[in-house]
Tab-separated table of C-alpha atoms in Angstrom:
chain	number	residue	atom	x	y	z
A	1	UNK	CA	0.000	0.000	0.000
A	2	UNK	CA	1.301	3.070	-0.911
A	3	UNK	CA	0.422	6.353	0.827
A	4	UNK	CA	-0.694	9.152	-1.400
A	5	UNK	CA	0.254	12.854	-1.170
A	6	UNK	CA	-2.779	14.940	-0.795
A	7	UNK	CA	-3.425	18.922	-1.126
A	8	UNK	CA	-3.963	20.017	2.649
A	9	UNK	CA	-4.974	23.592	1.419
A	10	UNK	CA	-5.700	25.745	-1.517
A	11	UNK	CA	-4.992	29.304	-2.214
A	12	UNK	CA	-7.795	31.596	-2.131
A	13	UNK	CA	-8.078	35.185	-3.311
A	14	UNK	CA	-10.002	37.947	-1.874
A	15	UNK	CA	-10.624	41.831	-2.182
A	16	UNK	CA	-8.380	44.133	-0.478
A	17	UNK	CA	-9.425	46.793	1.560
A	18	UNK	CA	-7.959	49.212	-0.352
A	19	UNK	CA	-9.912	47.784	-3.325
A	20	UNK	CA	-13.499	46.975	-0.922
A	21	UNK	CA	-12.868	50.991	-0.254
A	22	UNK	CA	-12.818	52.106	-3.485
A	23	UNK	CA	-15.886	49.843	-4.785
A	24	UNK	CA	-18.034	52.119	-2.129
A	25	UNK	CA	-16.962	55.157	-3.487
A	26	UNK	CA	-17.862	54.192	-6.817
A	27	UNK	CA	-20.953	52.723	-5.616
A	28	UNK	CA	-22.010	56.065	-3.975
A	29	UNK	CA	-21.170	57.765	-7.043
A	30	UNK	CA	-23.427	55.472	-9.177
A	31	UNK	CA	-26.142	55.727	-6.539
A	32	UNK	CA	-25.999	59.472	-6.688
A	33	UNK	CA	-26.466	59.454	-10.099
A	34	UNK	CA	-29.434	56.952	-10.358
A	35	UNK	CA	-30.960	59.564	-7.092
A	36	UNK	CA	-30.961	56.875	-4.191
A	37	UNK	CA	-29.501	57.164	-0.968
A	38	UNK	CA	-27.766	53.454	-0.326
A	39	UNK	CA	-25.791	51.125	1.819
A	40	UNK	CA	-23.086	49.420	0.617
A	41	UNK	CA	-21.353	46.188	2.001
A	42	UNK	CA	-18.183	44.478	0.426
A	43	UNK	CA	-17.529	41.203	1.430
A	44	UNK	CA	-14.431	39.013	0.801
A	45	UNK	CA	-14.740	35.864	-1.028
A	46	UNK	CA	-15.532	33.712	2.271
A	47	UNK	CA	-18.959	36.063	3.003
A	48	UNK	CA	-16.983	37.726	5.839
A	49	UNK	CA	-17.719	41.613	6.073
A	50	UNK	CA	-14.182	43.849	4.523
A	51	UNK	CA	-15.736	47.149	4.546
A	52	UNK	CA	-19.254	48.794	5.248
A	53	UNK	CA	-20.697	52.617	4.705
A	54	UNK	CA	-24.526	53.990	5.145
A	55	UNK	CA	-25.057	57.532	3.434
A	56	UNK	CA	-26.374	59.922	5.403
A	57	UNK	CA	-30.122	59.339	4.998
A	58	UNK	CA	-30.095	56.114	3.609
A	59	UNK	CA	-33.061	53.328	5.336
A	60	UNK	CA	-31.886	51.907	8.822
A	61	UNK	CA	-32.948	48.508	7.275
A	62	UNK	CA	-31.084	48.940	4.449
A	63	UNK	CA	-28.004	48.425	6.383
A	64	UNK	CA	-29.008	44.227	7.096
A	65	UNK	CA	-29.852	44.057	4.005
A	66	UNK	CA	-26.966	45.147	2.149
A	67	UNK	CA	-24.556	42.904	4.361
A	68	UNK	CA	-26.805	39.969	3.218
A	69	UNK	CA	-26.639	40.927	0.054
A	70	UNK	CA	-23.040	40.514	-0.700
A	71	UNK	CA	-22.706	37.751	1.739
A	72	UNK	CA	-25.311	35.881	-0.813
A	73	UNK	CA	-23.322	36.679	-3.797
A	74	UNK	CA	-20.034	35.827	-2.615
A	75	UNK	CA	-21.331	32.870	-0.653
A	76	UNK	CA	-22.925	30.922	-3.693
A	77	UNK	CA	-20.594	32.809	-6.454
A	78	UNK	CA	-24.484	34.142	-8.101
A	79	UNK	CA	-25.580	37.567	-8.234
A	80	UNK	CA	-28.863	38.089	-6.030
A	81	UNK	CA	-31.456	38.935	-8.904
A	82	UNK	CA	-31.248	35.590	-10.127
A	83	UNK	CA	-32.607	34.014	-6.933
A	84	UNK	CA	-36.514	34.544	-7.472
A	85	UNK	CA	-35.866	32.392	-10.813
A	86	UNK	CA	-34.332	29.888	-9.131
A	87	UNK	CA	-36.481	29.350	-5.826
A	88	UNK	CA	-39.024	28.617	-7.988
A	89	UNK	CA	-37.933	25.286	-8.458
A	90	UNK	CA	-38.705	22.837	-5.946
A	91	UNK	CA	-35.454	21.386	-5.752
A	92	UNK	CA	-34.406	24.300	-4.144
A	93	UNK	CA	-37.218	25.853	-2.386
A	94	UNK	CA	-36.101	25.222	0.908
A	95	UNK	CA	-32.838	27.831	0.621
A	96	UNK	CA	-35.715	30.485	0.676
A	97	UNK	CA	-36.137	29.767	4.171
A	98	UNK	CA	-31.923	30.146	4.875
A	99	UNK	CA	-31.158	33.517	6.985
A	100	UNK	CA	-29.309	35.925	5.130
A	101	UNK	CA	-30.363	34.397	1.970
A	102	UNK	CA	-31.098	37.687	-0.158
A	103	UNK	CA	-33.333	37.378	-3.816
A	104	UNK	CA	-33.479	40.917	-5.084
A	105	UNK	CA	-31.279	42.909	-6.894
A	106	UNK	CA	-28.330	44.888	-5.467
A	107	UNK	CA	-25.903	42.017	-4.647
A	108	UNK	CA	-23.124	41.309	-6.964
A	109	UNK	CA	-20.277	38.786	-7.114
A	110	UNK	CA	-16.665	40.635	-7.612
A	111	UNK	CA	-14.840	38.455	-10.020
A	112	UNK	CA	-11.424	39.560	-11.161
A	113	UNK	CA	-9.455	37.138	-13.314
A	114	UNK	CA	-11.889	35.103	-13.348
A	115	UNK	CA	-11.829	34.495	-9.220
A	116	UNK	CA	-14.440	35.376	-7.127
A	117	UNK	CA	-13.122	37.727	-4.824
A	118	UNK	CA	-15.711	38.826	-3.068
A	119	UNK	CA	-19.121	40.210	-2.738
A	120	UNK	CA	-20.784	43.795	-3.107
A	121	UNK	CA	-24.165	44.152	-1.544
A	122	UNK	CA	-26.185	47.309	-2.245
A	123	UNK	CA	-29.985	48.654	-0.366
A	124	UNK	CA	-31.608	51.686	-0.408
A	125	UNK	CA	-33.306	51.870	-4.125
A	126	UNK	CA	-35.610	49.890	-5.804
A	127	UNK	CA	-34.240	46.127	-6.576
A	128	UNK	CA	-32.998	47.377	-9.896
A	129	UNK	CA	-31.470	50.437	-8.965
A	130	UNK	CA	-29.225	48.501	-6.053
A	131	UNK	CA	-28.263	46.400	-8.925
A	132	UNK	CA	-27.621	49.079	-11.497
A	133	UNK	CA	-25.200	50.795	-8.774
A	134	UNK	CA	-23.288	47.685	-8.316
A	135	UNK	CA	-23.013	46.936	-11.781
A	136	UNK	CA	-21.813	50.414	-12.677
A	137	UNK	CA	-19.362	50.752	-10.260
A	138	UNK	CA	-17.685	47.121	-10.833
A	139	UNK	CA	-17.759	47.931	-14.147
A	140	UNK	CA	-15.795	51.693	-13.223
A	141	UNK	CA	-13.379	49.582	-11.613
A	142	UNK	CA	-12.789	46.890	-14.397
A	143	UNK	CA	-14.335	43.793	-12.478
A	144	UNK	CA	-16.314	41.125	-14.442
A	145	UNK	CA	-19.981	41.941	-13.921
A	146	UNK	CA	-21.364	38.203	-14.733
């Protein structure tokens, strides 16, 4: 019997703060321009909280939200608009019922180089004007909006 070498580990990338930072600004700037006043969450690639900012006047339960939001897109590698589609199958029903499981718009996966890197969650417009935000400013910042 011969005893096989295994992989203990396995690199992982993730956003930097320097980079989660930088994602909010844009963020804000896209919000400002669509007229909403937002949260915005970056998570790194694990669904761990990196960096966090509430505009003055923005919904106190936007704030929940928005964490959830990028901890759903980084956690399962999906944006969150897609969810509604796909809890309509029974197969997969029961994940509606998961806490923190978000199925609007506004949360993102932040791919770069193909890697998902982390998660941006946005709250405080409509559903499609989180998501627009996100998708602008990953797009300002040369991320793969998928």
């Amino acid at each position: 019997m011969t005893v096989q070498t295994i992989n203990k580990s396995y690199p992982t990338s993730n956003i930097t703060l320097d980079a989660a930072r930088m994602l909010i600004a844009e963020s804000i700037t896209a919000a400002n321009e669509i007229g909403i006043k937002v949260t915005v969450a970056i998570t790194d690639a694990a669904g761990q909280l990196t960096a966090f900012e509430r505009v003055d006047g923005a919904p106190l339960l936007a704030i929940d939200i928005a964490i959830d939001k990028a901890y759903t897109a980084s956690g399962f590698g999906l944006g969150t608009h897609v969810w509604n589609e796909i809890l309509k199958n029974d197969v997969v029903s029961q994940l509606a019922h998961r806490p923190r499981l978000v199925s609007v718009g506004g949360g993102c996966v932040i791919v770069d180089g193909g890697k998902v890197i982390g998660g941006i969650g946005i709250s405080g417009g409509t559903a499609i004007q989180d998501q627009q935000a996100a998708e602008k400013a990953l797009r300002v910042l040369g991320y793969e909006v998928v």
